[in-house]
Coordinates of C-alpha atoms in Angstrom, one line a residue:
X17 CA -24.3 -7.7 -8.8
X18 CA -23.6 -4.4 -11.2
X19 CA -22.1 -4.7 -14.0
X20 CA -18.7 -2.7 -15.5
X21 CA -18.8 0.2 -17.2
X22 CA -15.8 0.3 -19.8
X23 CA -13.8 2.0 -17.4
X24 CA -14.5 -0.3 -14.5
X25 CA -13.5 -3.5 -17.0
X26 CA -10.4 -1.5 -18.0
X27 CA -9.2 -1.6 -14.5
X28 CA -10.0 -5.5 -13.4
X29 CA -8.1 -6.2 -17.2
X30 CA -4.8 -4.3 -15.8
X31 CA -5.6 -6.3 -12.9
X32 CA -5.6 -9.5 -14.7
X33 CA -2.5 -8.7 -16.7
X34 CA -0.5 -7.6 -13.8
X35 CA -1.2 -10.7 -12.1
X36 CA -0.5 -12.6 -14.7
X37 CA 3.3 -11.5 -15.0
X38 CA 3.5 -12.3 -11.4
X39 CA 2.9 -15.4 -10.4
X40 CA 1.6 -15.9 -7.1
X41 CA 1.0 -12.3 -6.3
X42 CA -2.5 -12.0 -6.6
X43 CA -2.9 -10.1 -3.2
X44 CA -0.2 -8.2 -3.9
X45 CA -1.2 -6.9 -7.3
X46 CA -5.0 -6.7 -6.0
X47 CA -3.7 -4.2 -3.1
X48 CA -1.4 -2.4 -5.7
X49 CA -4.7 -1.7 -7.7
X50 CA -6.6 -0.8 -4.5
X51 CA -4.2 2.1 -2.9
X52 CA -4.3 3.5 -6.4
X53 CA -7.6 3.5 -6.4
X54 CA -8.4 5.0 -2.6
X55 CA -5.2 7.3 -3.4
X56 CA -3.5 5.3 -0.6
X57 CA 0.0 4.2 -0.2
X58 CA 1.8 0.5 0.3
X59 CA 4.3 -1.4 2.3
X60 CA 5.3 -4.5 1.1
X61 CA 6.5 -6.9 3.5
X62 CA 8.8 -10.0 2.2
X63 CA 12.1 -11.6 2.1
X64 CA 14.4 -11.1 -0.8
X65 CA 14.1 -12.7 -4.1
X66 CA 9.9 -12.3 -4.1
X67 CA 9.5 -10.1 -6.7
X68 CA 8.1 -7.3 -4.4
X69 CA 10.6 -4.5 -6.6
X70 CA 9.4 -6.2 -9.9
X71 CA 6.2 -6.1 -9.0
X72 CA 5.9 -2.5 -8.5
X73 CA 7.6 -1.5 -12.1
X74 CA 5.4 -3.9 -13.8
X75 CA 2.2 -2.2 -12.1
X76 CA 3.6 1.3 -12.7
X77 CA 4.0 0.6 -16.6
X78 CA 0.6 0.2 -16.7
X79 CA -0.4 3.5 -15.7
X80 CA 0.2 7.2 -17.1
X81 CA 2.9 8.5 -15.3
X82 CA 6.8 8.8 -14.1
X83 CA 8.0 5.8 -11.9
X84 CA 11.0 6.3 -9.9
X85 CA 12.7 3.9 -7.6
X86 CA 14.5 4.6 -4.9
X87 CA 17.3 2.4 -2.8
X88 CA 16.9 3.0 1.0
X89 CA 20.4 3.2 2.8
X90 CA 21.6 4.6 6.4
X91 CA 23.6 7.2 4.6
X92 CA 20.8 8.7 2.6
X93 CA 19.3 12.4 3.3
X94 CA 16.6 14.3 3.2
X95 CA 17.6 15.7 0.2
X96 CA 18.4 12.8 -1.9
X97 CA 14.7 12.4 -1.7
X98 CA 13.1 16.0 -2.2
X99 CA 15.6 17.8 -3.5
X100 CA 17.4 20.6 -2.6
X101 CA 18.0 24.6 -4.0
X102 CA 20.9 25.2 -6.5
X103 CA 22.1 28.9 -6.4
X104 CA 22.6 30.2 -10.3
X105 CA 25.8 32.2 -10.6
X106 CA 24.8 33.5 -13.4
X107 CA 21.4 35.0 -12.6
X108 CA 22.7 35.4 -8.4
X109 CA 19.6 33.3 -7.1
X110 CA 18.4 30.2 -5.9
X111 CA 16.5 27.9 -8.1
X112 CA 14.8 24.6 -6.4
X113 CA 15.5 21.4 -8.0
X114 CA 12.8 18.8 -8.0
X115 CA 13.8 15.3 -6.0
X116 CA 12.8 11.9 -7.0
X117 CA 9.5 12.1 -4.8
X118 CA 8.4 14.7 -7.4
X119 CA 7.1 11.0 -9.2
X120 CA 3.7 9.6 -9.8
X121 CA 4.3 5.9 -8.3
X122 CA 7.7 6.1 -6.3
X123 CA 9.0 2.7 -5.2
X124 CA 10.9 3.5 -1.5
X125 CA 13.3 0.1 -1.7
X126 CA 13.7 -1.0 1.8
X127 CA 12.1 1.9 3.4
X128 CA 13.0 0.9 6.7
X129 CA 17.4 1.1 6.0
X130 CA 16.5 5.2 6.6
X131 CA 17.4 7.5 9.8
X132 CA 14.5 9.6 10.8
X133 CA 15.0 12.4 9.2
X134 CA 14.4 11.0 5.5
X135 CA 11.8 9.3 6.9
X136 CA 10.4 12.7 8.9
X137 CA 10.5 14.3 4.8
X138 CA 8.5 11.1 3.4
X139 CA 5.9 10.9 5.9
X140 CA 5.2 14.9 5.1
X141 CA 5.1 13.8 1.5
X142 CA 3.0 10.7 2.3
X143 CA 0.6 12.6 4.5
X144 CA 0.2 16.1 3.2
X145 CA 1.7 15.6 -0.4
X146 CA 4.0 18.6 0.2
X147 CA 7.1 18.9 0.7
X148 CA 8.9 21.4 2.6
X149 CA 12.0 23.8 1.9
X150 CA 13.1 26.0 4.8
X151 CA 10.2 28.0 4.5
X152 CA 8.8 27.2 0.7
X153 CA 6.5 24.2 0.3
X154 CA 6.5 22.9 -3.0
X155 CA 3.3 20.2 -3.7
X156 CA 3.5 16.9 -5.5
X157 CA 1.8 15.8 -7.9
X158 CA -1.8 14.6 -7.7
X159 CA -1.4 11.1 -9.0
X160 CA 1.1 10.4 -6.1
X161 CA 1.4 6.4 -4.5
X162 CA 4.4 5.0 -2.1
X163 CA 5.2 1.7 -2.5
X164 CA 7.8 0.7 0.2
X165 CA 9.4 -2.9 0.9
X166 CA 11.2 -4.1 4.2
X167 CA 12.8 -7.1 5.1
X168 CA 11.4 -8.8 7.6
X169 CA 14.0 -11.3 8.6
X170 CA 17.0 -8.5 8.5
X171 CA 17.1 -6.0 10.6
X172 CA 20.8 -5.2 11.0
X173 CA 21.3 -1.4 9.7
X174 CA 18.1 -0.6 9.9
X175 CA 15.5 1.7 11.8
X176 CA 12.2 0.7 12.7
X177 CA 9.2 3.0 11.3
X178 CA 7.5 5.6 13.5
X179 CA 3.9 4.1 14.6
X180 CA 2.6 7.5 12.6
X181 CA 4.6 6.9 9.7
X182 CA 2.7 2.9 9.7
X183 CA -0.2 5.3 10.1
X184 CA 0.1 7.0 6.8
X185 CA 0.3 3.5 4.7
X186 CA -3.4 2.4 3.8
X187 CA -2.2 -1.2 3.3
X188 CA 0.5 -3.3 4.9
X189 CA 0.5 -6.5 2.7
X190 CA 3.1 -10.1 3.8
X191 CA 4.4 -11.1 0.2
X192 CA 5.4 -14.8 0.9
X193 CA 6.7 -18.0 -0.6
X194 CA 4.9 -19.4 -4.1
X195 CA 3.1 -22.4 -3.9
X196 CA 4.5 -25.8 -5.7
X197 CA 2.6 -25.5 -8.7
X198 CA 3.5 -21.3 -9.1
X199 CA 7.3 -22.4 -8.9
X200 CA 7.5 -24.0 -11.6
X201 CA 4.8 -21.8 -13.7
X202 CA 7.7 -18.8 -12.6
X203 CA 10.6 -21.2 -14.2
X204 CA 8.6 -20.9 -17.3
X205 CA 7.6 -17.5 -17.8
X206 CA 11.4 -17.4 -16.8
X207 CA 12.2 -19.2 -19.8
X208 CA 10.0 -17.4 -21.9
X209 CA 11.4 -14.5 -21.3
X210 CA 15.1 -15.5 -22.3
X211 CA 14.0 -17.0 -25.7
X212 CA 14.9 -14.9 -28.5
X213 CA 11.8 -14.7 -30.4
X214 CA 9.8 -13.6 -27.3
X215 CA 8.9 -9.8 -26.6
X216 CA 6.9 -9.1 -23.6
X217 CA 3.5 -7.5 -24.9
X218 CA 2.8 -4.4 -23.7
X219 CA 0.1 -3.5 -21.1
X220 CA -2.9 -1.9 -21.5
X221 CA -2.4 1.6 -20.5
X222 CA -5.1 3.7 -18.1
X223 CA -4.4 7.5 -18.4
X224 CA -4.8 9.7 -15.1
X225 CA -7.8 11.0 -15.8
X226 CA -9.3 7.5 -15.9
X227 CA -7.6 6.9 -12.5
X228 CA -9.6 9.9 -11.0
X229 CA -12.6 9.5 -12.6
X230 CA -12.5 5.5 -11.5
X231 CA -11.5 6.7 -7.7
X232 CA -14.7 9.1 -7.8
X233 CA -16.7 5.8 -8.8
X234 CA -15.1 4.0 -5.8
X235 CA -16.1 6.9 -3.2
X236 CA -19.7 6.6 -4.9
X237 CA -20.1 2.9 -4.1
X238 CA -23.1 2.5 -2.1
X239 CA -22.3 1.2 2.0
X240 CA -25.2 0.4 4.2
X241 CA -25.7 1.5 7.3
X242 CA -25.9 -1.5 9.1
X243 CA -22.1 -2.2 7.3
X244 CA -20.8 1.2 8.6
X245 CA -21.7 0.0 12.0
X246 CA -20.2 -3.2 11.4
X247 CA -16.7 -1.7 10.6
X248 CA -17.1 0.8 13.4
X249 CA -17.5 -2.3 15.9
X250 CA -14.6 -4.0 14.6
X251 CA -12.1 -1.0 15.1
X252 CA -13.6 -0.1 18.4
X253 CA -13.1 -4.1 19.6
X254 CA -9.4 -3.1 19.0
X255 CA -9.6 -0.6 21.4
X256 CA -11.6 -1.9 24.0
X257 CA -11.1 -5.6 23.5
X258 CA -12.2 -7.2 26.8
X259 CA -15.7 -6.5 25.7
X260 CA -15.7 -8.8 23.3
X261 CA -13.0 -11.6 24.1
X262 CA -10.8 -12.8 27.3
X263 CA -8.1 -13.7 24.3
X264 CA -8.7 -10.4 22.6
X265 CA -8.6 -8.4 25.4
X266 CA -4.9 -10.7 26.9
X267 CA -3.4 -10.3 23.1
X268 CA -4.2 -6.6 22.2
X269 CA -2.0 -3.5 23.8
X270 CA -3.1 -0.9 21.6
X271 CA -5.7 -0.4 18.8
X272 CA -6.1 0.9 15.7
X273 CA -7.4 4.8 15.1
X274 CA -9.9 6.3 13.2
X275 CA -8.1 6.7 9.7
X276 CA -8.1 2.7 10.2
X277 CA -12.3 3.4 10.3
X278 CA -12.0 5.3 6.9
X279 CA -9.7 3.1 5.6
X280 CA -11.7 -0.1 6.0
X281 CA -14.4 1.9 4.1
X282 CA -12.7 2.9 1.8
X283 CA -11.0 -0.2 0.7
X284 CA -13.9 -2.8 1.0
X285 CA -15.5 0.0 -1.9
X286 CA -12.4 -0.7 -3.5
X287 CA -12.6 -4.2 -3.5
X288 CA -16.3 -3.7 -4.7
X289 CA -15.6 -1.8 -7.5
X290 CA -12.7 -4.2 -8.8
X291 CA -16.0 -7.3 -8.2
X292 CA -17.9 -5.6 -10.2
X293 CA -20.1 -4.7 -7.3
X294 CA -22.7 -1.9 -7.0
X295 CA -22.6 -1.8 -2.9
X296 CA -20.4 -2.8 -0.1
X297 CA -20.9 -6.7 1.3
X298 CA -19.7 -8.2 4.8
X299 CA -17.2 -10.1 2.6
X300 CA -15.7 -7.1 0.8
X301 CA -15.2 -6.0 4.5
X302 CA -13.8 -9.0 5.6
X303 CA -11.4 -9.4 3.1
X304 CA -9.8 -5.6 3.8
X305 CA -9.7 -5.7 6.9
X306 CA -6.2 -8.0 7.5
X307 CA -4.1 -5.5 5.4
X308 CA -5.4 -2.3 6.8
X309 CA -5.5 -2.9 10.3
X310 CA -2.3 -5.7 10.3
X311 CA 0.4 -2.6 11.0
X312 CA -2.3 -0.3 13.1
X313 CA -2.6 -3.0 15.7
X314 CA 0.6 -3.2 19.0
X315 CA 0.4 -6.9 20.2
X316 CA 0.7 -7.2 23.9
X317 CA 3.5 -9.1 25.6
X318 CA 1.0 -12.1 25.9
X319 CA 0.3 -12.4 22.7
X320 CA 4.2 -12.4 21.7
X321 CA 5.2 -14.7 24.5
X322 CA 2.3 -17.3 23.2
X323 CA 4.2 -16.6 19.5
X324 CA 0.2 -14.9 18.4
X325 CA 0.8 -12.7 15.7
X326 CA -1.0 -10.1 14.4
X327 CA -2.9 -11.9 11.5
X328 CA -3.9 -14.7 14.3
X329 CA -5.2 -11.6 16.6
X330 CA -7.2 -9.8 13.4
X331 CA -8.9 -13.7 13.0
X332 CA -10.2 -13.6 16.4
X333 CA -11.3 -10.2 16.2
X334 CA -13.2 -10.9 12.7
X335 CA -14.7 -14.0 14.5
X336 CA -15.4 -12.7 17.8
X337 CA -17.3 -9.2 16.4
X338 CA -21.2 -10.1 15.3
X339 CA -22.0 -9.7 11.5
X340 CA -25.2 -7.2 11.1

């Protein structure tokens, strides 16, 4: 296995000081870390009250840049989110005033309590990092990340996401209950916190020219051949499932595309570069693909009226599809 640079170890300590404000979020804050690194964007699935919103401030204080949360409703517009242009009296022109998108890490709070049209100006943010102004287009920042929650239990008031929309976020990640034992380890950081001698220490900070220089070392991570075949097997059993499985081919109605390819690359380099790894393994594969192919995947009517769901289909698929 390689070992760190400075850089690298800077990264797996924000990691480990992330996680260790959030108890029981260890996937969450490791997939937070990843779509930062592969310049990739997050939903966060997970019922209210799982830290999911406190997650995502405490992993953008960590990190140079402006953080800006913004509350989903069915009322909100296009631009409450990009902005909009302000005519001067006093000069007689417009001037364009910057919206809250025009942020480093922007949480989207309940992404899915928006019409289409705010969702129609996100998805050009997300996918171009643009945004558009009658006929001006303004560009956003480099160091640009979506982190969006939904409800999953919920679903009065609100409108589901476009399949193309799902398309644009790298990860889809299930935040769900804590274990026992993380309960009662969150009742005492709780407690901590409320004691008036404590003061939360502040975490190390990564500047963005760290973050680029560290998501140069992740393209750079060596993937064999053999791997990149592997990958390409596993999206193409999505598509074409009855040549691999009877169950497969019964539970899957439409399969993932070929940014869910890239993305599998990209994050199992991810995951190799937060190891410590010099080069790609079967297990750094293994472990991304669940979060990027969980919302690329349409379950067929099958699978839903045998209750599969979609982590239960990627299993099979991940069982079914040969190792090299």
């Amino acid at each position: 296995m390689g070992i760190a640079n400075a850089g690298d170890e800077m990264f797996q300590m924000i990691e480990q000081n992330v996680s260790s404000q959030l108890i029981g979020q260890k996937e969450l804050v490791r997939s937070m870390m990843i779509c930062l690194l592969c310049d990739g964007h997050l939903l966060i699935e997970g019922l209210p009250g799982l830290a999911k919103t406190t997650a995502a401030k405490t992993f953008a204080s960590a990190f140079e840049g402006e953080f800006m949360r913004i509350q989903f409703t069915p009322d909100l517009l296009p631009s409450d989110l990009i902005g909009t242009d302000i005519f001067l009296q006093e000069q007689g022109r417009f001037e364009f005033r910057k919206g809250p998108l025009f942020n480093h890490i922007v949480l989207a709070d309940e992404i899915n309590r928006a019409p289409a049209k705010v969702q129609s100006a996100l998805l050009e943010a997300m996918g171009e990092k643009q945004i558009s102004i009658g006929l001006e287009r303004h560009e956003l920042p480099d160091l640009f990340m979506v982190m969006a929650t939904q409800n999953p239990i919920e679903q009065e008031g609100t409108y589901r996401l476009p399949e193309a929309q799902l398309d644009r976020f790298l990860l889809h990640v299930n935040v769900g209950y804590p274990s026992h034992n993380e309960e009662l380890q969150i009742i005492e950081l709780d407690e901590k916190r409320h004691q008036p001698t404590s003061a939360d220490k502040p975490l190390p900070h990564i500047n963005q020219e760290a973050i680029f220089a560290a998501r140069q070392r992740v393209k750079q991570t060596y993937i064999d051949e053999k791997l990149k075949h592997y990958i390409v097997s596993l999206i193409n059993a999505t598509r074409e499932p009855q040549k691999y499985s009877d169950k497969l081919a019964s539970w899957l109605h439409v399969g993932a595309s070929p940014r869910a390819t890239l993305g599998v690359v990209n994050v199992a380099k991810a995951i190799a570069y937060l190891e410590g790894d010099d080069y790609v393994t079967p297990s750094h594969i293994q472990e991304a693909v669940p979060n990027v192919l969980r919302h690329r995947i349409v379950e067929a009517f099958e699978a839903e009226a045998e209750g599969i769901s979609r982590d239960q289909i990627i299993r099979h698929l991940l069982e079914v599809v040969a190792l090299p």
